[in-house]
mmCIF file of C-alpha atoms in Angstrom:
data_model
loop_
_atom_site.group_PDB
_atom_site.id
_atom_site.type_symbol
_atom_site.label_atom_id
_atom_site.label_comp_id
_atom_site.label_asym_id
_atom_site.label_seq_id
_atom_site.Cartn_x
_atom_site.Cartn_y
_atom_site.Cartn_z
ATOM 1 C CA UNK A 1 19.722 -28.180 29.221
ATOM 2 C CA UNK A 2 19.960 -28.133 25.543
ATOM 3 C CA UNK A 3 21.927 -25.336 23.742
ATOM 4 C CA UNK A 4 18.984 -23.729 21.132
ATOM 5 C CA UNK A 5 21.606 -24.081 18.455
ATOM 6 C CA UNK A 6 21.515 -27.757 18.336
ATOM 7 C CA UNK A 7 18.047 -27.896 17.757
ATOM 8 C CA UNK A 8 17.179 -29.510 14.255
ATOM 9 C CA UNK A 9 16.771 -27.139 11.791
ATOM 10 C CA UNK A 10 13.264 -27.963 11.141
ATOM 11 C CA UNK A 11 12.613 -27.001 14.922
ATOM 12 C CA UNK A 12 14.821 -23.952 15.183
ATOM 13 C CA UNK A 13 12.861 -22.704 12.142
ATOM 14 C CA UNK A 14 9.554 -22.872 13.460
ATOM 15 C CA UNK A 15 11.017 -21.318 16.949
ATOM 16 C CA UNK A 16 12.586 -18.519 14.872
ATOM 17 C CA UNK A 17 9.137 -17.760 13.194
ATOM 18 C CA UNK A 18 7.201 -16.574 16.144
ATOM 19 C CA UNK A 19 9.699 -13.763 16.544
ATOM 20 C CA UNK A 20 8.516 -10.552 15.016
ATOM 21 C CA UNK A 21 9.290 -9.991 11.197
ATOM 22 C CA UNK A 22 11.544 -7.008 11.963
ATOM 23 C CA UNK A 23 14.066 -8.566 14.236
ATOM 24 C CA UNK A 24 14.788 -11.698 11.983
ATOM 25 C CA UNK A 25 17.678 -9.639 10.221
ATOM 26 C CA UNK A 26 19.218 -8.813 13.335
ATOM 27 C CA UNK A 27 18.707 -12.589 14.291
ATOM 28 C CA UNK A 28 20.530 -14.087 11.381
ATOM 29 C CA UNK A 29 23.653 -12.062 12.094
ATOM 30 C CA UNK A 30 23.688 -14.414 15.376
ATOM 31 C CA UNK A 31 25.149 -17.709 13.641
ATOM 32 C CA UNK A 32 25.158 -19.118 10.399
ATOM 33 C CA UNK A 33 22.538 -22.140 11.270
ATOM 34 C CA UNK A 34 20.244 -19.068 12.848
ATOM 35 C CA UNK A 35 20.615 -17.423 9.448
ATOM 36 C CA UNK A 36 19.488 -20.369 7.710
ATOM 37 C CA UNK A 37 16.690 -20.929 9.521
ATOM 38 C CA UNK A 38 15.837 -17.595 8.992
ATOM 39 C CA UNK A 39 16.027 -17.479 4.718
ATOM 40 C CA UNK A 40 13.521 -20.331 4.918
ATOM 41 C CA UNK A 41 10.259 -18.758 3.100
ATOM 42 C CA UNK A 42 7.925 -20.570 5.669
ATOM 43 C CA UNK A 43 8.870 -18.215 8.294
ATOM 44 C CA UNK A 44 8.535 -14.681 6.485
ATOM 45 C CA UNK A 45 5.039 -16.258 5.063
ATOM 46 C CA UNK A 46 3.884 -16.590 8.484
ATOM 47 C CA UNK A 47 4.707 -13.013 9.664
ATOM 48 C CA UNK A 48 2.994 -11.604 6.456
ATOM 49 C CA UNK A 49 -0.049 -13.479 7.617
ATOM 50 C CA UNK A 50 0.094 -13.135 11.109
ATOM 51 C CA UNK A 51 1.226 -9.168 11.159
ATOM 52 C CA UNK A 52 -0.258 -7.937 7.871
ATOM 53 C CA UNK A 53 -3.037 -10.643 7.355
ATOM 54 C CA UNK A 54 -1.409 -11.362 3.781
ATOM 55 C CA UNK A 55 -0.874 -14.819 2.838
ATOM 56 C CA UNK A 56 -0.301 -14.726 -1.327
ATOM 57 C CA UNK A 57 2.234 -13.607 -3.757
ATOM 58 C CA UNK A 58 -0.031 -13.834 -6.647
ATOM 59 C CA UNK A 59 0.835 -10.357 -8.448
ATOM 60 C CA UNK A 60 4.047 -9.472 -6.523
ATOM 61 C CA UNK A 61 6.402 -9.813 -9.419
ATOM 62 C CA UNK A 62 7.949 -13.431 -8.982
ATOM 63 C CA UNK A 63 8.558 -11.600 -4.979
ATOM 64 C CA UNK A 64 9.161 -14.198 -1.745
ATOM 65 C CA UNK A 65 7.846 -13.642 1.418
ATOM 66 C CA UNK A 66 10.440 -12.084 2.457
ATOM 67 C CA UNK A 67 11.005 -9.440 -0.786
ATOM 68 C CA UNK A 68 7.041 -8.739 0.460
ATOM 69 C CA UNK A 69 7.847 -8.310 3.856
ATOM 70 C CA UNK A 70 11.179 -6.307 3.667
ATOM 71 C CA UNK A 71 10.446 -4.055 0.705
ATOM 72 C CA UNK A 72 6.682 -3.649 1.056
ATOM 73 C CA UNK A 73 4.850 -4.713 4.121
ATOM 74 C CA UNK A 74 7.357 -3.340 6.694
ATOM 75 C CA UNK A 75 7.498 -0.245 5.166
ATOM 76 C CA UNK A 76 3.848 0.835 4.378
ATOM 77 C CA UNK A 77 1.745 -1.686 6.176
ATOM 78 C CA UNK A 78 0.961 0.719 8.739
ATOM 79 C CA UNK A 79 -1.275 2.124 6.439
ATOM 80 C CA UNK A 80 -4.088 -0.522 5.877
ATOM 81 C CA UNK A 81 -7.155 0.194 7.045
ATOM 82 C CA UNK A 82 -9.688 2.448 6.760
ATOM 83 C CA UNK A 83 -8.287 6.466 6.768
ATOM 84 C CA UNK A 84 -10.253 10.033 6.838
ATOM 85 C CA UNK A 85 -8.801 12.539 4.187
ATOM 86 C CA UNK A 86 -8.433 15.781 5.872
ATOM 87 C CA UNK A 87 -10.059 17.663 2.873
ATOM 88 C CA UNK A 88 -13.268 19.152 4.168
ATOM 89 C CA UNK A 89 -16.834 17.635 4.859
ATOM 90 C CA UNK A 90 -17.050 15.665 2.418
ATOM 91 C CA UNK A 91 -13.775 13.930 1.658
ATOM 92 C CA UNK A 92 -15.022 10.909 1.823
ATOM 93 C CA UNK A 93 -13.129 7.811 3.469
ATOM 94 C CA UNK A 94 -9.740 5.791 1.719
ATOM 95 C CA UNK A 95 -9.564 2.141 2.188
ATOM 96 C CA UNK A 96 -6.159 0.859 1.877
ATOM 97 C CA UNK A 97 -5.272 -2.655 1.752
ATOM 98 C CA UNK A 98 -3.495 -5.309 -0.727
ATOM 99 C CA UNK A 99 -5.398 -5.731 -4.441
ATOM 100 C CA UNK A 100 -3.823 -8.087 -7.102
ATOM 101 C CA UNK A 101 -0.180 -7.798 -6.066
ATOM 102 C CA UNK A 102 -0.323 -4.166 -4.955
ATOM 103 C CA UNK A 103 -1.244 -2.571 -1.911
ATOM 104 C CA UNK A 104 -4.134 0.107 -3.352
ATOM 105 C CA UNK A 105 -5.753 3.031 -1.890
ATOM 106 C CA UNK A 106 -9.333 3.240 -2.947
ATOM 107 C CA UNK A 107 -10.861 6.604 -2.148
ATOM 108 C CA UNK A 108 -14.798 6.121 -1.797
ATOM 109 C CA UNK A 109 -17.075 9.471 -1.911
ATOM 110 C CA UNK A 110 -20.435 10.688 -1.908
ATOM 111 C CA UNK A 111 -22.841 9.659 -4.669
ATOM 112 C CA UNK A 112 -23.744 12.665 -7.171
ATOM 113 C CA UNK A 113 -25.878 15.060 -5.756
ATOM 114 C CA UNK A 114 -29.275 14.787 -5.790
ATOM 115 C CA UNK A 115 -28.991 10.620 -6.527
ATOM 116 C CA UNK A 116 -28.053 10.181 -2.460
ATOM 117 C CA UNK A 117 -29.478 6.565 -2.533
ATOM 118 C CA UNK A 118 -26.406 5.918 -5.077
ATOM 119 C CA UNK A 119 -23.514 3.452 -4.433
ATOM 120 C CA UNK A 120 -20.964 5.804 -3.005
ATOM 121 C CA UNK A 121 -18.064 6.247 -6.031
ATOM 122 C CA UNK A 122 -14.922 4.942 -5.860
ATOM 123 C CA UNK A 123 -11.783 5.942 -7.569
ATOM 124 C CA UNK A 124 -8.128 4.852 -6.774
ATOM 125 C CA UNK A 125 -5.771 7.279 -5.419
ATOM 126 C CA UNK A 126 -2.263 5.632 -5.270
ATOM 127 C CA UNK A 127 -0.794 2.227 -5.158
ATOM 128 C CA UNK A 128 2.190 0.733 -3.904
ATOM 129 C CA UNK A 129 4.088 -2.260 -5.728
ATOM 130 C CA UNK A 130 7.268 -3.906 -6.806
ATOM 131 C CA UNK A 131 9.061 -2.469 -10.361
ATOM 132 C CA UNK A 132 10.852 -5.466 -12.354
ATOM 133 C CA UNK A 133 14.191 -4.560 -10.174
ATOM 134 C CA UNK A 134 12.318 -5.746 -7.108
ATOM 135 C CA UNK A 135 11.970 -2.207 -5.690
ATOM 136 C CA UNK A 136 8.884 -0.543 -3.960
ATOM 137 C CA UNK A 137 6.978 1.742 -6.002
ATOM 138 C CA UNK A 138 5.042 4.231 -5.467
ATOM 139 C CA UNK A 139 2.680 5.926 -7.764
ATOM 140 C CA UNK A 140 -0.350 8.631 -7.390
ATOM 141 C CA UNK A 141 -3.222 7.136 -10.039
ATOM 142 C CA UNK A 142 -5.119 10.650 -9.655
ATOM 143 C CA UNK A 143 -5.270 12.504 -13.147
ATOM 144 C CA UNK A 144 -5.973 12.011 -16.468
ATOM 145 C CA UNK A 145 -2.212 11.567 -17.760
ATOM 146 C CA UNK A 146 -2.065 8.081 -16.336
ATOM 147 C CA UNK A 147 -0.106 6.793 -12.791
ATOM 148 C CA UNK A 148 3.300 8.833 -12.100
ATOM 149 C CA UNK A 149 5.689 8.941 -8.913
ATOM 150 C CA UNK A 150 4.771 10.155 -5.449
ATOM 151 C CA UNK A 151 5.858 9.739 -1.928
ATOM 152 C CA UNK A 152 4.810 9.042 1.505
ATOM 153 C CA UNK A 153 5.441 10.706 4.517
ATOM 154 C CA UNK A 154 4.613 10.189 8.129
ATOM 155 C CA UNK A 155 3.421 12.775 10.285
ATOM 156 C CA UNK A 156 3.978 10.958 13.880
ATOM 157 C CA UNK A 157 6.728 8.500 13.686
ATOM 158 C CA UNK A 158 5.616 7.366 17.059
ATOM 159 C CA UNK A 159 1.933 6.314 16.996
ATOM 160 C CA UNK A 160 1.940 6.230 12.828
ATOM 161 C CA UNK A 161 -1.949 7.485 12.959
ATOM 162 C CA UNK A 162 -1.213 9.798 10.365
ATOM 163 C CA UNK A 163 0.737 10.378 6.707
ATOM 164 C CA UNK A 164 0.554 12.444 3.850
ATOM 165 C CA UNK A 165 0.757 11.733 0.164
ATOM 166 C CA UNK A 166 2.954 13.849 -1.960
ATOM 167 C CA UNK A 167 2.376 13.704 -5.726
ATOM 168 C CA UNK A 168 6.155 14.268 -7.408
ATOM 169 C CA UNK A 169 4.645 15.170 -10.787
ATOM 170 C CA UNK A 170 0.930 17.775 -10.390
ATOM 171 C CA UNK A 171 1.265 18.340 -13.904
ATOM 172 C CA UNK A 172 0.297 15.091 -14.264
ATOM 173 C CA UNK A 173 -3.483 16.096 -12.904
ATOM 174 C CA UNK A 174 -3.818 18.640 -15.266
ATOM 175 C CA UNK A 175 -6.158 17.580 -17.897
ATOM 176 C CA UNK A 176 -3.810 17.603 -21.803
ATOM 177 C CA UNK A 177 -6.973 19.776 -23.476
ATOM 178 C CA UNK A 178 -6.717 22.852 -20.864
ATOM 179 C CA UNK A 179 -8.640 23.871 -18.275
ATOM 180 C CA UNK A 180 -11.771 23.935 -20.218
ATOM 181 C CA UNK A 181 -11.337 20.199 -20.362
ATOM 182 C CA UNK A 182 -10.319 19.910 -17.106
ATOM 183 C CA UNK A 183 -13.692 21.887 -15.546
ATOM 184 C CA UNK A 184 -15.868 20.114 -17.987
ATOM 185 C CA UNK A 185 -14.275 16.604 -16.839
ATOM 186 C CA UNK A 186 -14.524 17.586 -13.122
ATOM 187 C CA UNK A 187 -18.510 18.090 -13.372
ATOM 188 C CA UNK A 188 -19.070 15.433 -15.233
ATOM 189 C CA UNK A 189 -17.550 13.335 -12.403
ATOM 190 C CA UNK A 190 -18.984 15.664 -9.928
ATOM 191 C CA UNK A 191 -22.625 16.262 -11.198
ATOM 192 C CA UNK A 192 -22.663 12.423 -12.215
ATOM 193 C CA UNK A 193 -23.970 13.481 -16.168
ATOM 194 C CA UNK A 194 -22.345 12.100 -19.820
ATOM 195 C CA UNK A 195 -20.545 14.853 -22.052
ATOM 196 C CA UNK A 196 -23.099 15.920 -23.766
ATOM 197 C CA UNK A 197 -25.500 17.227 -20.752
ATOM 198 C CA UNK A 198 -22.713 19.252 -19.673
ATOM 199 C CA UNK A 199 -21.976 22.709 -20.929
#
């Protein structure tokens, strides 16, 4: 019977890349032809695709497959899909998957009271990327002072069914012209009407 480690590189590689993306580290400590076989970018390509359905780079920052993997989709690619906010009623439903080199969370809400026949509104609420050192990156996008830092958090380890978002700046959501602004910005949003129609 032959020994797996003589098997031509070529072949060990594509063996190597059924195994699931988080045990390849652990599988190029074995030997230094396993490692090799390992570093080869066909087989982290394939476990983007087959785990994470995510088979492009175009966006990530000059990233491999396996920057995307490690850094990004092993981390946070729990999350895609389609999540409930716990914030009432009418929170509305987040849809979370990967948008030009980012993985996005779009938040998508009622239309404006009374137009109920309306496209339902969408608004980011956080996205998750690599910074120029190659480093996940988190950042809320809610507020009018522009994206800042922000963290996420599981609440079951286990199962992963749930997180919560933690914004590391709030001042960042408060509008720069007071609260005024900030009131008269919310029901213009809210009550679907330009500046002007809005006292």
């Amino acid at each position: 019977m032959a020994n797996i480690t003589t098997l031509p590189p070529e072949l060990l590689t594509y063996l190597l890349s059924f195994l699931p993306g988080a045990d390849l580290p652990s599988v190029s400590l074995v030997c230094k032809r396993f490692h090799q076989a390992v570093e080869v970018g066909s087989v982290w390509q394939k476990r983007c695709k087959q785990e994470f359905n995510v088979d492009c780079l175009d966006g990530w920052k000059n990233a491999t497959f396996k920057d995307l993997y490690t850094k990004i989709l092993h981390h946070y690619g729990y999350i895609f899909g389609i999540w409930q906010p716990e914030i009432g009623p009418y929170g509305g439903l987040v849809q979370i998957g990967v948008v030009d080199g980012a993985i996005i969370a779009q938040q998508h809400l009622p239309p404006c009271d009374p137009n109920v026949t309306a496209p339902l509104r969408t608004k980011s609420t956080f996205s998750i990327s690599l910074n120029d050192d190659g480093k996940a990156e988190l950042r809320c996008l809610k507020g009018p002072r522009g994206p800042h830092k922000c963290q996420i958090t599981l609440l079951n380890e286990e199962s992963k069914d749930s997180f919560c978002l933690k914004c590391c700046k709030p001042d960042k959501h408060r509008h720069p012209g007071g609260r005024h602004e900030e009131l008269r910005s919310w029901l213009e949003e809210e009550l679907g009407r330009d500046r002007k129609s809005v006292v």
